[in-house]
GROMACS .gro file of C-alpha atoms in nm:
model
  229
    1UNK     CA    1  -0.743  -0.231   1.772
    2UNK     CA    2  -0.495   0.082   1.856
    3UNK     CA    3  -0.234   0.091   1.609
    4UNK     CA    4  -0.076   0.366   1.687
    5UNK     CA    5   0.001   0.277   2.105
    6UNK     CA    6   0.318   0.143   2.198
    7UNK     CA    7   0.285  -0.168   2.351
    8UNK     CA    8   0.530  -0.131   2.579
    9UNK     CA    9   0.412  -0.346   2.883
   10UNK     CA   10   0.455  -0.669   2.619
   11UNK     CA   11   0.806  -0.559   2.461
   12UNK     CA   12   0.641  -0.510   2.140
   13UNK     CA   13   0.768  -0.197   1.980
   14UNK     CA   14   0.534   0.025   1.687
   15UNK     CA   15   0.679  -0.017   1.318
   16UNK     CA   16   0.601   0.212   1.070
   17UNK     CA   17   0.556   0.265   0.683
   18UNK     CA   18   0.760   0.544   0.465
   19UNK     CA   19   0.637   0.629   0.166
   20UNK     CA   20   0.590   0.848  -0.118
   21UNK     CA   21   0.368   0.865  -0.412
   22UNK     CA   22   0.314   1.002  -0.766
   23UNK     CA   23   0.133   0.954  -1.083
   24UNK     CA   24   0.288   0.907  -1.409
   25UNK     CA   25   0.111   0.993  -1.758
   26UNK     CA   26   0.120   0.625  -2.021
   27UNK     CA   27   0.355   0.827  -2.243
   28UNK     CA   28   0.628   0.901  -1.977
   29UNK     CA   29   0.630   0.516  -1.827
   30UNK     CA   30   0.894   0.313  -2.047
   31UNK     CA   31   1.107   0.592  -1.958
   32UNK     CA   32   1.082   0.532  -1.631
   33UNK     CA   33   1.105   0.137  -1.659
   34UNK     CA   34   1.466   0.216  -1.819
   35UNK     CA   35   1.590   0.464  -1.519
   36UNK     CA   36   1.455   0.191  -1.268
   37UNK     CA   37   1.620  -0.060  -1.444
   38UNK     CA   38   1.966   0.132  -1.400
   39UNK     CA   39   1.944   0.195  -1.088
   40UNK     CA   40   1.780  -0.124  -0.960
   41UNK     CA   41   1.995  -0.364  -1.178
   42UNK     CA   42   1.878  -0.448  -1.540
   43UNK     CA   43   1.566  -0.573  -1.703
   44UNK     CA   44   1.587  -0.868  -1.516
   45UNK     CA   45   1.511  -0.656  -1.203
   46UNK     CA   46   1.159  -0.607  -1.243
   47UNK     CA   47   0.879  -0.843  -1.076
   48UNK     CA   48   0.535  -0.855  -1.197
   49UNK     CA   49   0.293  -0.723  -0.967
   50UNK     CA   50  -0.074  -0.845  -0.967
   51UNK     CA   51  -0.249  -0.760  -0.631
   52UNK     CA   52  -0.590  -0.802  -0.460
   53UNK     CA   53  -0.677  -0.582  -0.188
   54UNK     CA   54  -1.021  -0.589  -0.039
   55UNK     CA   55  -1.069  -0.329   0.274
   56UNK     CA   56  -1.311  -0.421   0.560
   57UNK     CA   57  -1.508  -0.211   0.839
   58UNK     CA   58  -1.675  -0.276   1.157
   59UNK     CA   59  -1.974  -0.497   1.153
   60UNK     CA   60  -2.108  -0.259   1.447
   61UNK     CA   61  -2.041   0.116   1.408
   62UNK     CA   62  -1.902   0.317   1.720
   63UNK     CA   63  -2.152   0.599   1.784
   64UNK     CA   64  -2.028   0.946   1.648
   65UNK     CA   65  -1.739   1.132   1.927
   66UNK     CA   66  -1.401   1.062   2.009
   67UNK     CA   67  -1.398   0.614   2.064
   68UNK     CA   68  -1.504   0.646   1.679
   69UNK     CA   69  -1.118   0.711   1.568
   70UNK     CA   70  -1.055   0.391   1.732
   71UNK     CA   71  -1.216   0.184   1.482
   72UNK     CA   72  -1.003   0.078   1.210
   73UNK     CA   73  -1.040  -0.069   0.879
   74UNK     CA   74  -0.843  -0.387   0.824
   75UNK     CA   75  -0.717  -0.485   0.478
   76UNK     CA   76  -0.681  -0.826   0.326
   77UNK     CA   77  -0.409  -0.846   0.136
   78UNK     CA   78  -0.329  -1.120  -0.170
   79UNK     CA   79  -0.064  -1.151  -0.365
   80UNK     CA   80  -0.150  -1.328  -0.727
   81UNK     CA   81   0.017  -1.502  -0.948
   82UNK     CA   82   0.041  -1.278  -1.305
   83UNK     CA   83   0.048  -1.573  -1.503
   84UNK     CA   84  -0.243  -1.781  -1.303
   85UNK     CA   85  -0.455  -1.501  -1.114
   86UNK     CA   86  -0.712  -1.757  -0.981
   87UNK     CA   87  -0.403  -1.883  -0.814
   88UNK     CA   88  -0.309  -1.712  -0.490
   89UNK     CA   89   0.076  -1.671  -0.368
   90UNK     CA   90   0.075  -1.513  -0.031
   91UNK     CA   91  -0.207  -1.345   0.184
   92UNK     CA   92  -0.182  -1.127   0.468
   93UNK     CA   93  -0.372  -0.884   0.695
   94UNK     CA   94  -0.253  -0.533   0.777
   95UNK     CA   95  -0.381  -0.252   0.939
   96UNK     CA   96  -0.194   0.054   0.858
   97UNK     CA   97  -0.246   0.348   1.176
   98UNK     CA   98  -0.317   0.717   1.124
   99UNK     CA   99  -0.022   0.892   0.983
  100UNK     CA  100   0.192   1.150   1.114
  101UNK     CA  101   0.002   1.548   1.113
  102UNK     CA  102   0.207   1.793   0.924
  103UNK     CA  103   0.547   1.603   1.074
  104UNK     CA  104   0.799   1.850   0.844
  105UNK     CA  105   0.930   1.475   0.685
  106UNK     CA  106   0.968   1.388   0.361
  107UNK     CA  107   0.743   1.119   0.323
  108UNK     CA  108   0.439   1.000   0.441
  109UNK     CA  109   0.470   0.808   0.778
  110UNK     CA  110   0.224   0.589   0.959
  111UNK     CA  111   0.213   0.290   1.205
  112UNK     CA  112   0.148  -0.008   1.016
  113UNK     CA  113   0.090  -0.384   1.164
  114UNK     CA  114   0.114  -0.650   0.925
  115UNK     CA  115   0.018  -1.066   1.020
  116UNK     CA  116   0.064  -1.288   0.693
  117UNK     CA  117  -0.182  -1.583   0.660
  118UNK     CA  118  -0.086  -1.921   0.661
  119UNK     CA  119  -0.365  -2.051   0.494
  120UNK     CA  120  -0.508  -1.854   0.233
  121UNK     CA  121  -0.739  -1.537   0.192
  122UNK     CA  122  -1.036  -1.824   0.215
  123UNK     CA  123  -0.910  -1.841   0.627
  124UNK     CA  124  -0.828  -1.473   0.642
  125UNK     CA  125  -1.188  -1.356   0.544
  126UNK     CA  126  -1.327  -1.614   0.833
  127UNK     CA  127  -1.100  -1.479   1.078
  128UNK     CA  128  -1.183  -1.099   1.003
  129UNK     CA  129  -1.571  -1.203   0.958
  130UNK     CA  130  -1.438  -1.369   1.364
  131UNK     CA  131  -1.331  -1.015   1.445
  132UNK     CA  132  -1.644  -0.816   1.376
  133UNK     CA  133  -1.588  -0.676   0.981
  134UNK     CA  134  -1.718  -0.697   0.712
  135UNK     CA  135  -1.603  -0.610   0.328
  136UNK     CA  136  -1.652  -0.273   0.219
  137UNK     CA  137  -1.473  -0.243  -0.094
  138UNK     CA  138  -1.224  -0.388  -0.323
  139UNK     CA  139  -0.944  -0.359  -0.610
  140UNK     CA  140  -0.679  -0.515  -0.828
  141UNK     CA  141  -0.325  -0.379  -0.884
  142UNK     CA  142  -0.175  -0.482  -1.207
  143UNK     CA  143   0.189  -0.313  -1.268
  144UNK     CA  144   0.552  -0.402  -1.174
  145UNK     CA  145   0.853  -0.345  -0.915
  146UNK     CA  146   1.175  -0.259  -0.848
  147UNK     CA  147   1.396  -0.303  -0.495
  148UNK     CA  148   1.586  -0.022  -0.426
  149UNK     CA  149   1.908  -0.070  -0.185
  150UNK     CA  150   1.744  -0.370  -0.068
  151UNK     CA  151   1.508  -0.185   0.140
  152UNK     CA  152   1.227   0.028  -0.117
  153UNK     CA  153   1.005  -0.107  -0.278
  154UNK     CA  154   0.913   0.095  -0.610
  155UNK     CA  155   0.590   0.002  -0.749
  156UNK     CA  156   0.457   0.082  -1.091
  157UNK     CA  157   0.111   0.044  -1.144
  158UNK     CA  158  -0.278   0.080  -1.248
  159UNK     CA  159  -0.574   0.027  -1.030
  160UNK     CA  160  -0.881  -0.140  -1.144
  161UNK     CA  161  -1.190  -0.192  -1.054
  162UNK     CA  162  -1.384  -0.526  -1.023
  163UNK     CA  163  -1.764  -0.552  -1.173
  164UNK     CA  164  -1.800  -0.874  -0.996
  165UNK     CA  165  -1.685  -0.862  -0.621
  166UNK     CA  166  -1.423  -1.129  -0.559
  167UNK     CA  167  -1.411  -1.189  -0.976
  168UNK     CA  168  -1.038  -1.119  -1.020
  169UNK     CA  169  -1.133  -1.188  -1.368
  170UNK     CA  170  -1.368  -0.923  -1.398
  171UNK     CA  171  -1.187  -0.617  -1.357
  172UNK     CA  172  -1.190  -0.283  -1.534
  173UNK     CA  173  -0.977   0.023  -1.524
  174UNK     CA  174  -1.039   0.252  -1.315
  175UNK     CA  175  -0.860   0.571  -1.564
  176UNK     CA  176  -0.931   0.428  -1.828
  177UNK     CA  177  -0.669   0.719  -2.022
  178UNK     CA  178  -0.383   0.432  -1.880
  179UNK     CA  179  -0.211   0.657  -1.627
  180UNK     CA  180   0.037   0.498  -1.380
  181UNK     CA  181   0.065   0.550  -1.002
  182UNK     CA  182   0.430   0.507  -0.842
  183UNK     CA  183   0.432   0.422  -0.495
  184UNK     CA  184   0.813   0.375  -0.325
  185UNK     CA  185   0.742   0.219   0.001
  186UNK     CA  186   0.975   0.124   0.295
  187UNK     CA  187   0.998  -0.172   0.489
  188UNK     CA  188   0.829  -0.153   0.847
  189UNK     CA  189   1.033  -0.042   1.084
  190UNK     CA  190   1.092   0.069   1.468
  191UNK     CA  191   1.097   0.450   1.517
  192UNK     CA  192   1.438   0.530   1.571
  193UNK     CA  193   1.456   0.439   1.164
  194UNK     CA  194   1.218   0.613   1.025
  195UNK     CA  195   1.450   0.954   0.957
  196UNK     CA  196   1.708   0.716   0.793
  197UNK     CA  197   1.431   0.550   0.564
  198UNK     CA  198   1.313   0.952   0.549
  199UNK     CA  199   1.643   1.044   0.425
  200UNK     CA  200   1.662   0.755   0.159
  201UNK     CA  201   1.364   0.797  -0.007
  202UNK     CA  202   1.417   1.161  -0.058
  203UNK     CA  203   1.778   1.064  -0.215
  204UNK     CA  204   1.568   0.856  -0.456
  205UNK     CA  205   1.293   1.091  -0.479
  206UNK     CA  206   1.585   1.320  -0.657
  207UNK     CA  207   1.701   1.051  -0.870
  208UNK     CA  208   1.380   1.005  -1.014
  209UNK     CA  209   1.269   1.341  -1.053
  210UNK     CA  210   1.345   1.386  -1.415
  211UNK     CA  211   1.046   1.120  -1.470
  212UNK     CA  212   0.772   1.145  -1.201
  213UNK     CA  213   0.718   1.427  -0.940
  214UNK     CA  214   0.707   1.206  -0.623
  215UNK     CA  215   0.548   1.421  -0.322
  216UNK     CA  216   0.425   1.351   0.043
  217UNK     CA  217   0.036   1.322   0.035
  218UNK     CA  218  -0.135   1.530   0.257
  219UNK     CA  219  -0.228   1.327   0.571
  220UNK     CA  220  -0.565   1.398   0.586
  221UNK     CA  221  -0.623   1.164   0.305
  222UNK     CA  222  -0.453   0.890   0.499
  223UNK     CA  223  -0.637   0.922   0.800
  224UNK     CA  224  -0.786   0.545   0.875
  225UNK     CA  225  -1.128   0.717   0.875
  226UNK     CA  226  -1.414   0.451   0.850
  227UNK     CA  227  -1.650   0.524   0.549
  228UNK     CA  228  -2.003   0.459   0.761
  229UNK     CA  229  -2.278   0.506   0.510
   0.00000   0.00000   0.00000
């Protein structure tokens, strides 16, 4: 799968991601809860966030030269319920394309294609295990969000670690000193957006700057590189 083609001979245009990223030390994060909360609303404008995100790879790897950078990994996404998590609320599968190289933006851009799932993450691992891949890793998100504008998504959060794979219940952070990563992520969109979305996120990149340094990671740590043992 090509994410990054324009598939113009069906009408089907590329959308793409904008984001931005930062981490945030335990002691600094109520302070940022309140200046979220004034710019997003009021307390009542944060959602809980409790997220399972397994990644999968290839069954068959492409020998090593160029037709390797076409294979993807695919990510099942599911959406918990913080007061139930054996309980699932929405699943979906995305694949999110190689990012821009050294674009000059401010934020991280790349092509992302996203297909919710009807019927569960039960349905969405037999379709991927249909496709050809198979699970290479997983983790949990636990944190909360904000809407900015209607259009980002702030997310405030810590990653953990599962000791039993698929065991939501099992899970272990991964720093365990409690820091918090902040993600602020756009909706997908076609290109001719994307310098608008740019322009917004740096707007509340500066609003937020007294709290957590937000910055554009580098996009050689986006690449959708496939982690062949």
């Amino acid at each position: 799968m090509a994410a990054g083609k324009k598939y113009t001979g069906a009408g089907i245009p590329t959308h793409y991601e904008c984001s931005l990223h930062g981490l945030l030390s335990k002691n600094h994060e109520p302070q940022l809860r309140t200046r979220l909360e004034a710019l997003c609303g009021d307390t009542e404008a944060a959602h809980r966030e409790l997220h399972h995100e397994i990644s999968c790879i290839p069954c068959i790897e492409t020998p090593i030269g160029p037709l390797r950078r076409e294979d993807h990994v695919l990510r099942l996404r599911i959406e918990l319920d913080p007061e139930n998590p054996i309980c699932e609320s929405t699943s979906s599968i995305c694949l999110l394309g190689h990012p821009e190289p050294r674009s000059g933006r401010g934020a991280s851009v790349r092509p992302i294609i996203n297909a919710q799932v009807l019927s569960g993450s039960a349905s969405a691992s037999q379709l991927l295990s249909l496709l050809g891949y198979k699970f290479n890793s997983e983790f949990v998100r636990k944190g909360y969000w904000f809407l900015y504008k209607s259009s980002l998504k702030v997310v405030v959060s810590q990653i953990y670690r599962l000791q039993e794979q698929g065991n939501v219940q099992s899970v272990v952070p991964v720093d365990p000193s409690g820091n918090w990563l902040v993600q602020i992520v756009s909706e997908a969109m076609t290109q001719e957006l994307v310098p608008r979305v740019c322009d917004q996120l740096e707007e509340l990149k500066s609003l937020l700057e007294d709290y957590v340094e937000l910055v554009v990671v580098d996009h050689a740590f986006l690449e959708n590189k496939i982690p062949y043992s």
